[in-house]
Amino acid sequence: MMSKTLLANTTRLACRPSQSQHLRTTRTLHSKAAPVAMPVLQNEMPECNYQPPPYNGPSYEQILSTRKSHLTPNLVAHFKKPLVIHAGHMQWLYDHEGRRYLDMFGGIVTVSVGHCHPKVNRALNEQIETLWHTTNIYMHPKIHEYAERLVAKFPGNLKSVCFVNSGSEANDLAMLMARLHTGNQDIITFRNAYHGMSPYTMGLTAQSTWRYPLPGISNGIVHVMNPDPYQGIWGGDACRDSPVQTSRSCQCQDSCQAGVEYYNELEQTFKYSLPRGRVAAMFAESIQGVGGTVQYPKGYLKRAAELVRANGGVFVADEVQTGFGRTGNHFWGFEGHDYVPDIVTMAKGIGNGFPLAAVVTTPEIAATLGMALHFNTYGGNPMASAVGLAVLDVIEEEQLQRNSLDVGTYFLKCLAELQQRFELVGDVRGKGLMVGVELVSDRLTKAPLAVPHVLDIWETCKDMGVLFGRGGLHGNVFSFRPPMCIGYEDVDFTLNTLETVFDQHMKKRPRSWRANGL
């Protein structure tokens, strides 16, 4: 059944409980196992009683050598001195020397309920002791139990599920379903979208940094204007479904005018660039992830879905990053846009780090897969299904959707206060625990902060014990997607760290930077 809308707990939004700052070393910050380092200004890290097991693997130098010699060059490590992560516990990660880090990125939005969550671990261990794998040539109970539990989370007639192993596979399969079901070829996605890196889904992805120069990648794919209220042509301070808004003025009253303008632009594409009445599908993330936590104007997706269906197509909601309660108000991100898609793709948080993904659709659309043989060797295998069931249990039992709403809203509102203090923060946006902070060199032009400055801030936050990602075409949007088990004290530590680093960065800028608005 459809998840109930949750209301924010506004009693915890006084930003921000003050915490004393101490002159500490990275040795005292992280653990006794950390090496001696030069003193830097640090904030007190929240307590954690977990002790990781000792590291007994290859040396740091051996790992670097192997990576350089034997792993493909697309595996680019974060940071100037890449981390070797050895252990994880809930919202914490530990490197090979015992340093502790607050994980505010969740393995790229994948660790949903916490690293090595004990209930998920037990479920996997019990299944490993019983049955690893059969493929679906035989029936095993777990996939059936899990399918029933998963589709119960969806509204309408979204009752058929096909399990795969990754988000790219899920979107790949959704493309196939849409084209087979409609008999049409053309698929629409947004500029700035990311939907995967398989040869099929690379055409959906609309960022030049993620595309290889291969023939036929964009065959039948049309990229339309991204309805971005911050960087786009239209948008204002009442357009986003978020606790924080852009600084642009807005004349919206009964409906979002920016949404109307972007919809009119979408209509132009249908009029001039697509075969009338012969569209296969439109794909949309509920909030753009890799693109930099971009949110759309209110009402836009609902109208877009109606337009697609009027032209013979189906609408696909990509919930790879926004599903499973992360946005707080709803279990699925599309619910916040007040429409029901025809196909939903999901991955990442579905398995808390275990390779698991799925496509959920109507029985009528799913029936198209019966036109020929179709098979996925590992999709929904006993181990994956057991993990998926346990993840659903934990989200419900520990009220992690509620936690995403309460803690995420607190985080966003406190970040908005930092935005008022630091001119390099151009925009704060997001919903629940899907949060983005866009850094700019000029608030008026919204020009991105130069990469060396972004990296300097990012690296320093890592040195102070907070890990998060970067997104957007220019890599200037800090991405916060932590395990949904984090608490207010973790958010306060993150906020204090950002405040300290922003302040240091602004103070050390040469006058020449300031003159150029950097």
mmCIF file of C-alpha atoms in Angstrom, residues 12 17 54 85 162-163 174-175 187 227 254 265 273 289 307 318 350 362 377 387 404 449 491 505 514:
data_model
loop_
_atom_site.group_PDB
_atom_site.id
_atom_site.type_symbol
_atom_site.label_atom_id
_atom_site.label_comp_id
_atom_site.label_asym_id
_atom_site.label_seq_id
_atom_site.Cartn_x
_atom_site.Cartn_y
_atom_site.Cartn_z
ATOM 1 C CA ARG A 12 14.269 20.237 16.880
ATOM 2 C CA PRO A 17 23.382 23.658 19.383
ATOM 3 C CA PRO A 54 42.741 -5.087 13.333
ATOM 4 C CA ILE A 85 38.596 1.674 4.036
ATOM 5 C CA CYS A 162 11.831 -8.244 -12.077
ATOM 6 C CA PHE A 163 15.029 -8.424 -10.015
ATOM 7 C CA ALA A 174 12.978 -0.462 -18.287
ATOM 8 C CA MET A 175 14.031 0.847 -21.701
ATOM 9 C CA ILE A 187 12.720 8.031 -25.235
ATOM 10 C CA PRO A 227 13.735 22.109 -15.249
ATOM 11 C CA ASP A 254 -2.031 28.936 -7.366
ATOM 12 C CA GLU A 265 9.302 24.045 -23.405
ATOM 13 C CA SER A 273 11.312 16.775 -32.488
ATOM 14 C CA GLY A 289 21.568 12.552 -8.055
ATOM 15 C CA LEU A 307 1.881 14.456 -21.943
ATOM 16 C CA ASP A 318 14.226 6.363 -11.553
ATOM 17 C CA ILE A 350 17.463 -1.500 -1.775
ATOM 18 C CA THR A 362 2.204 -3.179 -14.182
ATOM 19 C CA THR A 377 21.408 -15.236 -13.636
ATOM 20 C CA VAL A 387 19.088 -8.957 2.386
ATOM 21 C CA SER A 404 15.317 10.949 7.247
ATOM 22 C CA LEU A 449 33.629 27.668 -7.691
ATOM 23 C CA VAL A 491 24.645 16.490 11.579
ATOM 24 C CA HIS A 505 39.091 28.913 3.272
ATOM 25 C CA ARG A 514 38.672 38.183 -3.828
#
